[in-house]
Amino acid sequence: MSSLVDIQAGGLALDNIRANGLPQESVKVIVGASGGPKWFVLSGLDKALLGEYFRNRTTPLDLIGTSAGSWRFSCFAQDNPLAAHERFEQGYLHTCYSEHPDPSEISRKARELVASIIPEESIHQILNNPVMRFNLIAVRSHGLTASDVKPLQMAGLGLAATGNLINRKYLSYFFTRTLFHHSAYEHSEKPEFYHASDLTTERVKLSAANLVDAVMASGSIPVVMESVTNIAGAPEGRYRDGGITDYHFDMRFHQGDGLVLYPHFYSRMIPGWFDKALKHRRPSPQNTDNVVLVSPSQAFVDRLPYQKIPDRNDFARFTFDERVRYWKRVVQESTRLGEEFLELVASGKIRQVVNPI
């Protein structure tokens, strides 16, 4: 049995894998969650997907991400995805802040990182990639949540958290989910996530004029960072982190034949940002029946420094040099996850190790 990778699947996906394994052509959608530096634990798995698993892909693969997930997938959709991934990894690893950075400094450093991930020549590649079809989610803020004045914004977030506690649908009073989508959907069949309607949702086509701003908005953490405004082609407003509504998602990603691959840093899915403390709030089984969740096992996490995966508290917990050493070690260890995933797929052993979600 696998000791490093946990593989879980919804009912439909479980039956499919046990019968057929997990050939790459069976995957129609890939999902990337919010989570800041947690993504480092998936670095080796991403490299295995880009360098081997999806290397010869010729049919469309729909990518949908929020925050760090969208930043990862902006690399997937470039002509040299491994080089883009390296820029993201190294840029994030070595980002250095002052002792007490304010939202302006953090946002400025984040925009510099996004500019290095997506240089001018890569914008056309992402927008026109016929195979890796890039999509992301940000949210447009309303009322107090739209304020960049910290006390007012926090008051708005408190009201949103209270509404969400009652019912997740009340998030629509405070935020409008905005799907920035690939242009191919104007001329071809749209993936099921395009039609998401559980929350108020707007759809904006990605373009050369808005791609970088949309990626920035998708990762603009409330209170910590400034909002993103004046996004070309999008309704006027202040845009923030897509994880607010879709932290780990609770939506139907794909309808019909085919599976949804979800490389995730946790073995569980938390629908929205305000659901972190709500143990009862889990995605609908209907939305996960075709999902394959691939995550590091507890045994893998236990062998990492500090027996944990990276998180945003590391910026305050460690000195710059300590943090870089720690995160580099996590990246190195994550290579094992990619190697084991590829071996399980190639050998067919994935049929025996997959478990129900």
Coordinates of C-alpha atoms in Angstrom, one line a residue:
M1 CA 0.0 0.0 0.0
S2 CA 1.2 3.5 -0.8
S3 CA 2.9 5.2 2.1
L4 CA 3.6 8.7 0.6
V5 CA 0.5 9.4 -1.5
D6 CA -3.1 9.2 -0.5
I7 CA -5.5 8.7 -3.4
Q8 CA -9.2 9.1 -2.8
A9 CA -12.1 9.0 -5.3
G10 CA -15.8 9.7 -5.5
G11 CA -18.1 6.8 -6.3
L12 CA -18.0 7.1 -10.1
A13 CA -14.3 7.8 -10.1
L14 CA -13.6 4.9 -7.7
D15 CA -15.4 2.4 -10.0
N16 CA -13.6 3.8 -13.0
I17 CA -10.1 3.6 -11.5
R18 CA -10.6 0.1 -10.1
A19 CA -11.7 -1.1 -13.6
N20 CA -9.4 0.9 -15.8
G21 CA -6.6 2.6 -13.7
L22 CA -6.0 6.3 -14.3
P23 CA -4.8 6.9 -17.9
Q24 CA -4.2 10.5 -18.5
E25 CA -6.8 10.6 -21.3
S26 CA -9.5 9.8 -18.7
V27 CA -8.9 13.1 -17.0
K28 CA -11.0 16.0 -18.4
V29 CA -10.5 18.7 -15.6
I30 CA -7.7 19.5 -13.2
V31 CA -8.4 21.5 -10.0
G32 CA -6.1 23.8 -8.0
A33 CA -7.0 25.1 -4.5
S34 CA -6.1 28.2 -2.6
G35 CA -3.6 27.9 0.2
G36 CA -0.6 30.1 -0.1
P37 CA 2.7 28.3 0.4
K38 CA 0.9 25.0 1.1
W39 CA 1.4 24.5 -2.7
F40 CA 5.1 23.7 -2.2
V41 CA 4.2 20.2 -1.0
L42 CA 2.7 19.6 -4.5
S43 CA 5.7 21.0 -6.4
G44 CA 7.1 17.5 -7.2
L45 CA 3.7 16.2 -8.2
D46 CA 3.1 19.2 -10.5
K47 CA 6.5 18.5 -12.2
A48 CA 5.5 14.8 -12.7
L49 CA 2.2 15.8 -14.3
L50 CA 3.9 18.4 -16.6
G51 CA 7.0 16.4 -17.4
E52 CA 5.5 12.9 -17.8
Y53 CA 1.8 12.3 -17.2
F54 CA 0.3 15.0 -19.4
R55 CA 3.4 15.5 -21.6
N56 CA 1.9 14.1 -24.8
R57 CA -1.6 15.3 -24.2
T58 CA -3.4 16.4 -27.4
T59 CA -7.0 16.7 -26.2
P60 CA -8.3 19.7 -24.2
L61 CA -7.8 19.7 -20.4
D62 CA -9.7 22.3 -18.5
L63 CA -7.8 23.9 -15.6
I64 CA -9.7 25.7 -12.8
G65 CA -7.9 27.3 -9.9
T66 CA -8.1 29.9 -7.2
S67 CA -5.2 31.8 -5.6
A68 CA -2.1 29.6 -5.5
G69 CA -4.0 27.1 -7.7
S70 CA -4.5 29.6 -10.4
W71 CA -0.8 30.7 -10.2
R72 CA 0.3 27.1 -10.6
F73 CA -2.0 26.6 -13.6
S74 CA -0.8 29.7 -15.3
C75 CA 2.5 27.7 -15.6
F76 CA 0.7 24.6 -17.0
A77 CA -0.7 26.6 -19.9
Q78 CA 2.7 28.0 -21.2
D79 CA 4.7 26.6 -24.0
N80 CA 7.5 25.6 -21.6
P81 CA 5.5 24.8 -18.4
L82 CA 8.4 23.3 -16.5
A83 CA 10.4 26.5 -17.0
A84 CA 7.4 28.6 -15.9
H85 CA 7.0 26.3 -12.8
E86 CA 10.6 26.8 -11.9
R87 CA 10.2 30.6 -12.1
F88 CA 7.2 30.4 -9.8
E89 CA 8.8 28.0 -7.4
Q90 CA 12.1 30.0 -7.1
G91 CA 10.4 33.4 -7.1
Y92 CA 8.0 32.4 -4.3
L93 CA 10.8 30.7 -2.3
H94 CA 13.0 33.7 -2.3
T95 CA 10.4 36.5 -1.9
C96 CA 11.7 38.6 1.0
Y97 CA 9.6 41.2 3.0
S98 CA 10.4 43.9 5.5
E99 CA 9.9 43.0 9.2
H100 CA 6.4 44.4 9.2
P101 CA 5.1 44.5 5.6
D102 CA 1.9 46.3 4.9
P103 CA -0.6 45.4 2.1
S104 CA 1.1 47.7 -0.3
E105 CA 4.4 46.0 0.0
I106 CA 3.0 42.5 -0.1
S107 CA 0.9 43.3 -3.2
R108 CA 3.9 44.9 -4.9
K109 CA 6.0 41.8 -4.3
A110 CA 3.2 39.6 -5.5
R111 CA 2.8 41.5 -8.7
E112 CA 6.6 41.3 -9.3
L113 CA 6.3 37.5 -8.8
V114 CA 3.3 37.2 -11.2
A115 CA 5.3 39.3 -13.8
S116 CA 8.1 36.8 -13.6
I117 CA 5.8 33.8 -13.9
I118 CA 3.9 35.3 -16.8
P119 CA 6.3 37.4 -18.9
E120 CA 4.9 39.3 -21.9
E121 CA 5.6 36.5 -24.4
S122 CA 3.7 34.0 -22.2
I123 CA 0.4 35.8 -22.2
H124 CA -0.4 34.8 -25.8
Q125 CA 0.6 31.2 -25.1
I126 CA -1.7 30.9 -22.1
L127 CA -4.7 32.5 -23.9
N128 CA -4.3 30.4 -27.0
N129 CA -3.3 27.1 -25.6
P130 CA -5.7 24.6 -27.2
V131 CA -4.9 21.8 -24.8
M132 CA -4.3 23.4 -21.4
R133 CA -7.3 25.6 -21.1
F134 CA -6.7 28.0 -18.3
N135 CA -9.5 29.4 -16.0
L136 CA -9.4 31.0 -12.6
I137 CA -11.8 32.5 -10.0
A138 CA -11.6 35.8 -8.2
V139 CA -14.4 37.6 -6.3
R140 CA -15.8 41.1 -6.6
S141 CA -16.4 42.6 -3.2
H142 CA -19.5 44.4 -2.0
G143 CA -20.3 46.7 0.8
L144 CA -17.8 46.9 3.7
T145 CA -15.8 44.0 2.2
A146 CA -14.9 46.3 -0.7
S147 CA -13.2 48.7 1.6
D148 CA -9.4 48.8 1.7
V149 CA -9.6 50.5 5.2
K150 CA -8.7 47.6 7.4
P151 CA -11.3 48.0 10.3
L152 CA -14.1 48.4 7.8
Q153 CA -13.0 45.5 5.7
M154 CA -12.7 43.3 8.8
A155 CA -16.2 44.3 9.9
G156 CA -17.4 43.3 6.4
L157 CA -15.6 40.0 6.6
G158 CA -17.2 39.3 10.0
L159 CA -20.6 39.9 8.6
A160 CA -19.8 37.6 5.7
A161 CA -18.6 34.9 8.0
T162 CA -21.8 35.2 10.0
G163 CA -23.9 34.9 6.9
N164 CA -21.9 31.9 5.7
L165 CA -22.4 30.2 9.1
I166 CA -26.1 30.3 8.5
N167 CA -26.0 29.3 4.8
R168 CA -23.2 29.4 2.3
K169 CA -25.5 31.0 -0.3
Y170 CA -25.5 34.2 1.8
L171 CA -21.9 34.8 0.6
S172 CA -23.5 36.3 -2.5
Y173 CA -24.6 39.3 -0.5
F174 CA -20.9 40.2 0.1
F175 CA -19.1 38.7 -2.9
T176 CA -19.7 37.9 -6.5
R177 CA -17.8 34.9 -7.8
T178 CA -16.1 35.8 -11.1
L179 CA -14.9 33.1 -13.4
F180 CA -12.2 34.4 -15.8
H181 CA -12.4 31.8 -18.5
H182 CA -10.6 30.5 -21.6
S183 CA -11.7 32.0 -24.9
A184 CA -12.3 28.5 -26.4
Y185 CA -15.6 28.3 -24.6
E186 CA -17.1 30.8 -27.0
H187 CA -16.8 28.3 -29.7
S188 CA -16.9 24.8 -28.0
E189 CA -18.6 22.9 -25.3
K190 CA -18.2 24.5 -21.9
P191 CA -17.1 22.5 -18.8
E192 CA -19.7 22.1 -16.1
F193 CA -17.9 24.5 -13.8
Y194 CA -18.6 27.3 -16.3
H195 CA -22.3 27.0 -15.4
A196 CA -21.8 27.2 -11.6
S197 CA -24.9 28.8 -10.0
D198 CA -24.8 27.9 -6.3
L199 CA -23.5 31.4 -5.7
T200 CA -24.0 34.5 -7.8
T201 CA -21.5 34.1 -10.6
E202 CA -20.2 36.4 -13.4
R203 CA -18.2 35.2 -16.3
V204 CA -15.4 37.2 -18.0
K205 CA -13.3 36.1 -20.9
L206 CA -9.6 36.2 -20.3
S207 CA -7.7 38.5 -22.7
A208 CA -4.2 40.0 -23.1
A209 CA -5.6 43.1 -21.3
N210 CA -6.8 41.4 -18.2
L211 CA -4.9 38.1 -17.7
V212 CA -2.2 39.4 -15.3
D213 CA -4.7 41.4 -13.3
A214 CA -7.0 38.4 -13.0
V215 CA -4.2 36.2 -11.8
M216 CA -3.3 38.9 -9.2
A217 CA -6.9 39.3 -8.1
S218 CA -7.3 35.5 -7.7
G219 CA -4.6 35.5 -5.0
S220 CA -5.2 38.9 -3.3
I221 CA -5.8 37.8 0.3
P222 CA -8.3 40.0 2.2
V223 CA -6.7 42.4 4.7
V224 CA -3.2 41.1 3.9
M225 CA -3.2 42.5 0.4
E226 CA -4.7 45.3 -1.6
S227 CA -7.7 44.6 -3.9
V228 CA -7.3 44.7 -7.7
T229 CA -9.3 47.2 -9.5
N230 CA -10.0 48.3 -13.1
I231 CA -9.7 44.8 -14.6
A232 CA -10.3 45.1 -18.3
G233 CA -13.6 43.5 -19.5
A234 CA -14.8 42.9 -16.0
P235 CA -17.5 44.8 -14.1
E236 CA -16.1 47.7 -12.1
G237 CA -15.2 46.9 -8.5
R238 CA -12.6 45.6 -6.1
Y239 CA -11.5 42.1 -6.7
R240 CA -10.0 39.7 -4.1
D241 CA -8.9 36.1 -3.5
G242 CA -11.1 33.5 -5.2
G243 CA -10.6 31.3 -2.2
I244 CA -13.2 33.4 -0.4
T245 CA -16.0 31.6 -2.2
D246 CA -14.0 28.6 -3.5
Y247 CA -11.2 27.8 -1.1
H248 CA -11.2 24.1 -2.0
F249 CA -14.4 24.2 -4.0
D250 CA -17.9 22.7 -3.8
M251 CA -19.1 22.7 -7.4
R252 CA -19.7 20.3 -10.3
F253 CA -16.5 20.4 -12.4
H254 CA -17.4 18.1 -15.2
Q255 CA -20.5 16.4 -16.6
G256 CA -20.4 13.2 -18.6
D257 CA -17.6 10.7 -19.2
G258 CA -14.2 11.5 -17.7
L259 CA -12.6 12.3 -14.4
V260 CA -11.5 15.3 -12.4
L261 CA -7.9 15.2 -11.1
Y262 CA -7.4 17.2 -7.9
P263 CA -3.8 17.4 -6.6
H264 CA -4.4 18.7 -3.1
F265 CA -2.2 19.4 -0.1
Y266 CA -4.9 18.1 2.2
S267 CA -6.9 14.8 2.2
R268 CA -10.1 16.8 2.8
M269 CA -11.9 19.5 0.9
I270 CA -13.1 22.8 2.6
P271 CA -15.6 24.6 0.3
G272 CA -15.0 28.2 1.2
W273 CA -12.6 30.4 3.1
F274 CA -15.1 30.9 6.0
D275 CA -15.6 27.1 6.3
K276 CA -12.2 26.3 7.8
A277 CA -13.6 26.0 11.3
L278 CA -16.9 24.4 10.2
K279 CA -16.2 20.7 10.5
H280 CA -19.7 19.9 9.1
R281 CA -19.2 21.9 5.9
R282 CA -18.0 19.5 3.2
P283 CA -18.6 19.4 -0.5
S284 CA -21.6 17.6 -1.8
P285 CA -21.1 14.0 -2.7
Q286 CA -22.8 14.8 -6.1
N287 CA -20.0 17.2 -6.8
T288 CA -17.2 14.8 -5.9
D289 CA -18.4 11.6 -7.5
N290 CA -16.0 12.0 -10.4
V291 CA -13.2 13.6 -8.5
V292 CA -9.8 11.9 -7.9
L293 CA -8.1 13.6 -4.9
V294 CA -4.3 13.1 -4.7
S295 CA -2.6 14.3 -1.6
P296 CA 0.4 13.7 0.6
S297 CA -0.1 11.0 3.3
Q298 CA 0.3 11.7 7.0
A299 CA 3.4 9.5 6.8
F300 CA 4.9 11.8 4.2
V301 CA 4.0 14.9 6.2
D302 CA 5.6 13.4 9.4
R303 CA 8.9 13.1 7.6
L304 CA 9.0 16.9 6.7
P305 CA 10.8 19.4 8.9
Y306 CA 8.5 20.4 11.8
Q307 CA 6.1 17.6 10.6
K308 CA 3.9 20.0 8.7
I309 CA 3.5 21.4 5.3
P310 CA 4.3 25.1 4.7
D311 CA 1.7 27.8 5.5
R312 CA 1.5 31.6 5.7
N313 CA 2.5 31.7 9.3
D314 CA 6.0 30.6 8.3
F315 CA 6.6 34.2 7.2
A316 CA 6.4 35.3 10.9
R317 CA 7.5 32.0 12.4
F318 CA 11.0 31.8 10.8
T319 CA 13.7 34.1 9.7
F320 CA 14.1 34.5 5.9
D321 CA 17.0 32.0 5.8
E322 CA 15.2 29.5 8.0
R323 CA 12.1 29.7 5.9
V324 CA 14.0 29.2 2.6
R325 CA 15.8 26.2 4.0
Y326 CA 12.6 24.6 5.2
W327 CA 10.6 25.2 2.1
K328 CA 13.5 24.0 -0.1
R329 CA 13.5 20.7 1.9
V330 CA 9.7 20.4 1.3
V331 CA 10.2 20.9 -2.4
Q332 CA 12.9 18.3 -2.5
E333 CA 10.8 15.8 -0.6
S334 CA 7.8 16.5 -2.8
T335 CA 9.6 14.9 -5.7
R336 CA 8.8 11.6 -4.1
L337 CA 5.1 12.3 -4.4
G338 CA 5.4 12.8 -8.1
E339 CA 7.5 9.6 -8.5
E340 CA 5.1 7.5 -6.5
F341 CA 2.1 8.8 -8.4
L342 CA 3.6 8.0 -11.7
E343 CA 4.6 4.5 -10.5
L344 CA 1.2 3.8 -9.2
V345 CA -0.4 4.8 -12.5
A346 CA 2.1 3.0 -14.7
S347 CA 2.0 -0.2 -12.7
G348 CA -1.7 -0.3 -12.3
K349 CA -1.3 -0.5 -8.5
I350 CA -3.5 2.6 -8.2
R351 CA -6.4 0.2 -8.6
Q352 CA -5.6 -1.3 -5.2
V353 CA -4.6 1.8 -3.2
V354 CA -7.4 4.1 -4.1
N355 CA -10.0 4.7 -1.4
P356 CA -13.4 6.4 -1.2
I357 CA -13.6 10.1 -0.6

